[in-house]
PDB file of C-alpha atoms in Angstrom:
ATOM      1  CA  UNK A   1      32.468  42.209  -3.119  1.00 70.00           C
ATOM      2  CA  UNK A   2      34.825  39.125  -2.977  1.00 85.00           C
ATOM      3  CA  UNK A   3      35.039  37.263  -5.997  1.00 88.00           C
ATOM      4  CA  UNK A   4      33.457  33.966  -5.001  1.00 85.00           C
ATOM      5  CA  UNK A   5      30.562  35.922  -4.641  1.00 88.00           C
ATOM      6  CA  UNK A   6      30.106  37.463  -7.422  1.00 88.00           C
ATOM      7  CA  UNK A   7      30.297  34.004  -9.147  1.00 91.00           C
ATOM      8  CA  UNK A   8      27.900  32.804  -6.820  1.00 92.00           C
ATOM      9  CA  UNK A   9      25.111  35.572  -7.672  1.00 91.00           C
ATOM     10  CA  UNK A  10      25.805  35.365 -11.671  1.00 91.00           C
ATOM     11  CA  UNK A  11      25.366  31.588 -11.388  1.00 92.00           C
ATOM     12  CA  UNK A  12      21.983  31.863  -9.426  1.00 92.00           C
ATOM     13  CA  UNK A  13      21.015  34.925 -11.758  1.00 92.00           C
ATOM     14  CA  UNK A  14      21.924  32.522 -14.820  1.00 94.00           C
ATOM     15  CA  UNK A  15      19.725  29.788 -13.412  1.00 93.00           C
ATOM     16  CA  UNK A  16      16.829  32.307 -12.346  1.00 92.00           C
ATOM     17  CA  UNK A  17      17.033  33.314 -16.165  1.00 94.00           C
ATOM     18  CA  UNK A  18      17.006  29.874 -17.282  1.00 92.00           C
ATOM     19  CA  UNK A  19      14.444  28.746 -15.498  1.00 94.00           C
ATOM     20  CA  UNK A  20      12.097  31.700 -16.752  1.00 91.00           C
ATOM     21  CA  UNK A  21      13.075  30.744 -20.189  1.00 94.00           C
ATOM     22  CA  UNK A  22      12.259  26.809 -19.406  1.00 91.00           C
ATOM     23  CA  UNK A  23       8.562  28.168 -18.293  1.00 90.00           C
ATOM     24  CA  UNK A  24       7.632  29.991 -21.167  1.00 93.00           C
ATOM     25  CA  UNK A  25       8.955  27.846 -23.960  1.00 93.00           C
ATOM     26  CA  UNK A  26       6.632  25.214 -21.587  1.00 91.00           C
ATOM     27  CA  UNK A  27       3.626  26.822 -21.813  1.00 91.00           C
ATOM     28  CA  UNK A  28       4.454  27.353 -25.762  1.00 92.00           C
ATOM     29  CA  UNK A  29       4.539  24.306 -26.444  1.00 92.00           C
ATOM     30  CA  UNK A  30       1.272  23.413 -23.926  1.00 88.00           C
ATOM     31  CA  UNK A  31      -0.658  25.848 -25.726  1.00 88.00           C
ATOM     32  CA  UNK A  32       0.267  24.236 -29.040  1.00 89.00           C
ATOM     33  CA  UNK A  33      -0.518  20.771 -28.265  1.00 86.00           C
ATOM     34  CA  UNK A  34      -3.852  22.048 -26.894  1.00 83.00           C
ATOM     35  CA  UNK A  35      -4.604  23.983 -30.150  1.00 84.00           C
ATOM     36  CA  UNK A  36      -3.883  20.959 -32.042  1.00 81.00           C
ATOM     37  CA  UNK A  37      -6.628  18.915 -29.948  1.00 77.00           C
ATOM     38  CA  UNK A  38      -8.789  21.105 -30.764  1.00 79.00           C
ATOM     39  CA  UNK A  39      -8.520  21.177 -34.267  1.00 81.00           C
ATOM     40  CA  UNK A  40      -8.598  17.394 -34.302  1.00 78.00           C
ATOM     41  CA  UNK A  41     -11.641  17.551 -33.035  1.00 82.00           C
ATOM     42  CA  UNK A  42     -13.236  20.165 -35.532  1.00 89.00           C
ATOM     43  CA  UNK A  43     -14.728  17.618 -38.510  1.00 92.00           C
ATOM     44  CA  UNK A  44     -11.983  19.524 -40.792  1.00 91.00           C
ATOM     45  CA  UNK A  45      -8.979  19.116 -38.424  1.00 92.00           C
ATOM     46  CA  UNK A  46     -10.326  15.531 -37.961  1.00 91.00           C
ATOM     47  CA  UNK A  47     -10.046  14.386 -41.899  1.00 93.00           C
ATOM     48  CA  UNK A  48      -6.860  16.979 -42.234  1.00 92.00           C
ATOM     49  CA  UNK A  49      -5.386  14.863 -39.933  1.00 90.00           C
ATOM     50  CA  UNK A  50      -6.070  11.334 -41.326  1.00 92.00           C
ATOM     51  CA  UNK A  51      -5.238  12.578 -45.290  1.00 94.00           C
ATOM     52  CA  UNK A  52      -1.521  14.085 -43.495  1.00 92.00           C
ATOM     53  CA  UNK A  53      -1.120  10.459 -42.717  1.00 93.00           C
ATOM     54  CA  UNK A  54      -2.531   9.026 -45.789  1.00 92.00           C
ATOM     55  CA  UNK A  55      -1.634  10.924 -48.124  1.00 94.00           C
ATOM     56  CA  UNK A  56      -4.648  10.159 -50.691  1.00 94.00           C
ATOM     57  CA  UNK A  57      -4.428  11.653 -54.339  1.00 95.00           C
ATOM     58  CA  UNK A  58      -7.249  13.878 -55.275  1.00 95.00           C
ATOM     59  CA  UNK A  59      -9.584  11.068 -56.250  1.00 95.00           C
ATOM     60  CA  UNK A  60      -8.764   8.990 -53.264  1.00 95.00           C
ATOM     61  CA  UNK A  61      -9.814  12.236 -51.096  1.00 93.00           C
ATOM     62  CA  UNK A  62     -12.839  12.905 -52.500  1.00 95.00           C
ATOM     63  CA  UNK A  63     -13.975   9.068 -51.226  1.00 95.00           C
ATOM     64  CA  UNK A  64     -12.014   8.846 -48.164  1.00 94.00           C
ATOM     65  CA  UNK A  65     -13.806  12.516 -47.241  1.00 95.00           C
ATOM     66  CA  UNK A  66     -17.300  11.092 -46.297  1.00 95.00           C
ATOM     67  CA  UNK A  67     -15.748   8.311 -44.523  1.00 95.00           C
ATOM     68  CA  UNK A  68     -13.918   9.866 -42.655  1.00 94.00           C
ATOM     69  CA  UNK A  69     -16.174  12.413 -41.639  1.00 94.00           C
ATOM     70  CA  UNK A  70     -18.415   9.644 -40.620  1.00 94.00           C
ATOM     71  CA  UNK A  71     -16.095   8.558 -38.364  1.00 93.00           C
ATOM     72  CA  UNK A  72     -15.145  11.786 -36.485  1.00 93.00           C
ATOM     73  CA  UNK A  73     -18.754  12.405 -35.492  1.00 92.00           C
ATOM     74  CA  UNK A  74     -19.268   8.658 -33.988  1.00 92.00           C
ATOM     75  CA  UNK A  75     -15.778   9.470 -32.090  1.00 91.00           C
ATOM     76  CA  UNK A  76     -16.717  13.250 -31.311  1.00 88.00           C
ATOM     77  CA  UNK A  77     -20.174  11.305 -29.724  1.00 88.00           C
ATOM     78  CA  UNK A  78     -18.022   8.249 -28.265  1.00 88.00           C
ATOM     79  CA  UNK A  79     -15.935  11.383 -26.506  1.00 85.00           C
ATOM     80  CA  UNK A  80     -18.300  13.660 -25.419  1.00 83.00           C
ATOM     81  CA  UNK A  81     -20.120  10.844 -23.660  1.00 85.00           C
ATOM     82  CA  UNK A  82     -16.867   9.757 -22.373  1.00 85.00           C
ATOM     83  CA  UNK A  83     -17.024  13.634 -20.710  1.00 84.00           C
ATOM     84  CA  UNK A  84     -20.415  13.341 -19.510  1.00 86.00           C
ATOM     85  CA  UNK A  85     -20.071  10.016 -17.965  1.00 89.00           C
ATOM     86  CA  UNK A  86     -17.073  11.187 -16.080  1.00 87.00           C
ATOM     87  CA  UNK A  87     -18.537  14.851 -15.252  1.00 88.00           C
ATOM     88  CA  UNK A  88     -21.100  12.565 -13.584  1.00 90.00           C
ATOM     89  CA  UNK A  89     -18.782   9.938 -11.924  1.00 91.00           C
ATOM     90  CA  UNK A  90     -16.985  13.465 -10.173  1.00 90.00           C
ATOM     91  CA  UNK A  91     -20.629  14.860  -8.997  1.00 92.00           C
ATOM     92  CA  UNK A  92     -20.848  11.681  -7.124  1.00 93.00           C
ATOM     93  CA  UNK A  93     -17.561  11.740  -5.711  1.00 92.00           C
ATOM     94  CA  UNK A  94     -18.298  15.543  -4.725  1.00 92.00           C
ATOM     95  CA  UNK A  95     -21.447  14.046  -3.040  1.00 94.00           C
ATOM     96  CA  UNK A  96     -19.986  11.574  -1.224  1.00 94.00           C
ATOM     97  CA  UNK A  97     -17.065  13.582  -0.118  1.00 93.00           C
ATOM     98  CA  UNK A  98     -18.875  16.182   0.938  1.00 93.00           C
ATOM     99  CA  UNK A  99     -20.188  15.067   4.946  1.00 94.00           C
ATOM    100  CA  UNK A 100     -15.785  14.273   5.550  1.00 92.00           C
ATOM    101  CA  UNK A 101     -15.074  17.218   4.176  1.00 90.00           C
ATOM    102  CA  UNK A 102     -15.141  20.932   5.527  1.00 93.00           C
ATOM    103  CA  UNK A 103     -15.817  23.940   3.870  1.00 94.00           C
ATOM    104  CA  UNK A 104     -12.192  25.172   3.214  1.00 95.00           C
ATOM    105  CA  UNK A 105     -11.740  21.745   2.263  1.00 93.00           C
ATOM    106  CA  UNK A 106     -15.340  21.366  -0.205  1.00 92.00           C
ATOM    107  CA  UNK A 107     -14.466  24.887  -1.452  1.00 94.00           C
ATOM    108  CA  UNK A 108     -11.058  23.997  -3.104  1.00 94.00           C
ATOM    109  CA  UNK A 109     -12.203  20.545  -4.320  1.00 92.00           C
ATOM    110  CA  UNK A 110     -14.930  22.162  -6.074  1.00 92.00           C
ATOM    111  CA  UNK A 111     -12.388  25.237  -7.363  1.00 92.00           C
ATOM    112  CA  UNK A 112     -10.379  22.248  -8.930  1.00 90.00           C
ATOM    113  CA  UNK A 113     -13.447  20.735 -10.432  1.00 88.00           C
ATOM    114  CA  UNK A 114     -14.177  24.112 -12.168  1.00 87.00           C
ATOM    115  CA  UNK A 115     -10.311  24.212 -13.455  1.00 85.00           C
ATOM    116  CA  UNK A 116     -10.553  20.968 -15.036  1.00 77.00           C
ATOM    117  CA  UNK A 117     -13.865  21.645 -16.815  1.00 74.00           C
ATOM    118  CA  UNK A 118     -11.689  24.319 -18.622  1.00 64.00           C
TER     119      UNK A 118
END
């Protein structure tokens, strides 16, 4: 094989191996952040997250704990209705989409819908 070839292939090998390596740290780091959402949203992760910020002495924890616990469940309510409401919002756009749409069509909208309820 002629040498500008060879240089060729290693280059598109390099960036083939690069690009593998740019995917995975990706969905490292995706995974993280998610796990991190979720634990913000455990009453725990919630005032974990607040006294990381705060940084209360022991006495000032012991207050702040019931506060902020307070808090996280009219958020965790304020979110989960957020869900609902749009959950709803979608069924109605499924609904109305539905008569312009055909089955291929209603079948991978509603495939999407199931990924995003994930």
């Amino acid at each position: 094989m002629k040498t500008y070839i060879k240089t060729i292939l290693l280059f598109l090998l390099t960036l083939a191996i690069g690009i593998g390596i740019g995917f995975q740290i990706s969905e490292i780091i995706v995974k993280k952040q998610q796990e991190q959402w979720k634990e913000y949203f455990q009453p725990e992760g919630f005032v974990k997250f607040y006294e990381e910020i705060i940084k209360p002495d022991e006495k000032q924890k012991r207050l702040l704990k019931p506060l902020l616990l307070k808090y996280h469940e009219k958020i965790s309510s304020l979110v989960t209705g957020g869900f609902k409401q749009m959950d709803s919002l979608k069924d109605s756009l499924r609904i109305e989409l539905k008569p312009y749409l055909t089955k291929e069509q209603l079948h991978r909208f509603d495939e999407m819908m199931k990924e995003h309820k994930k």
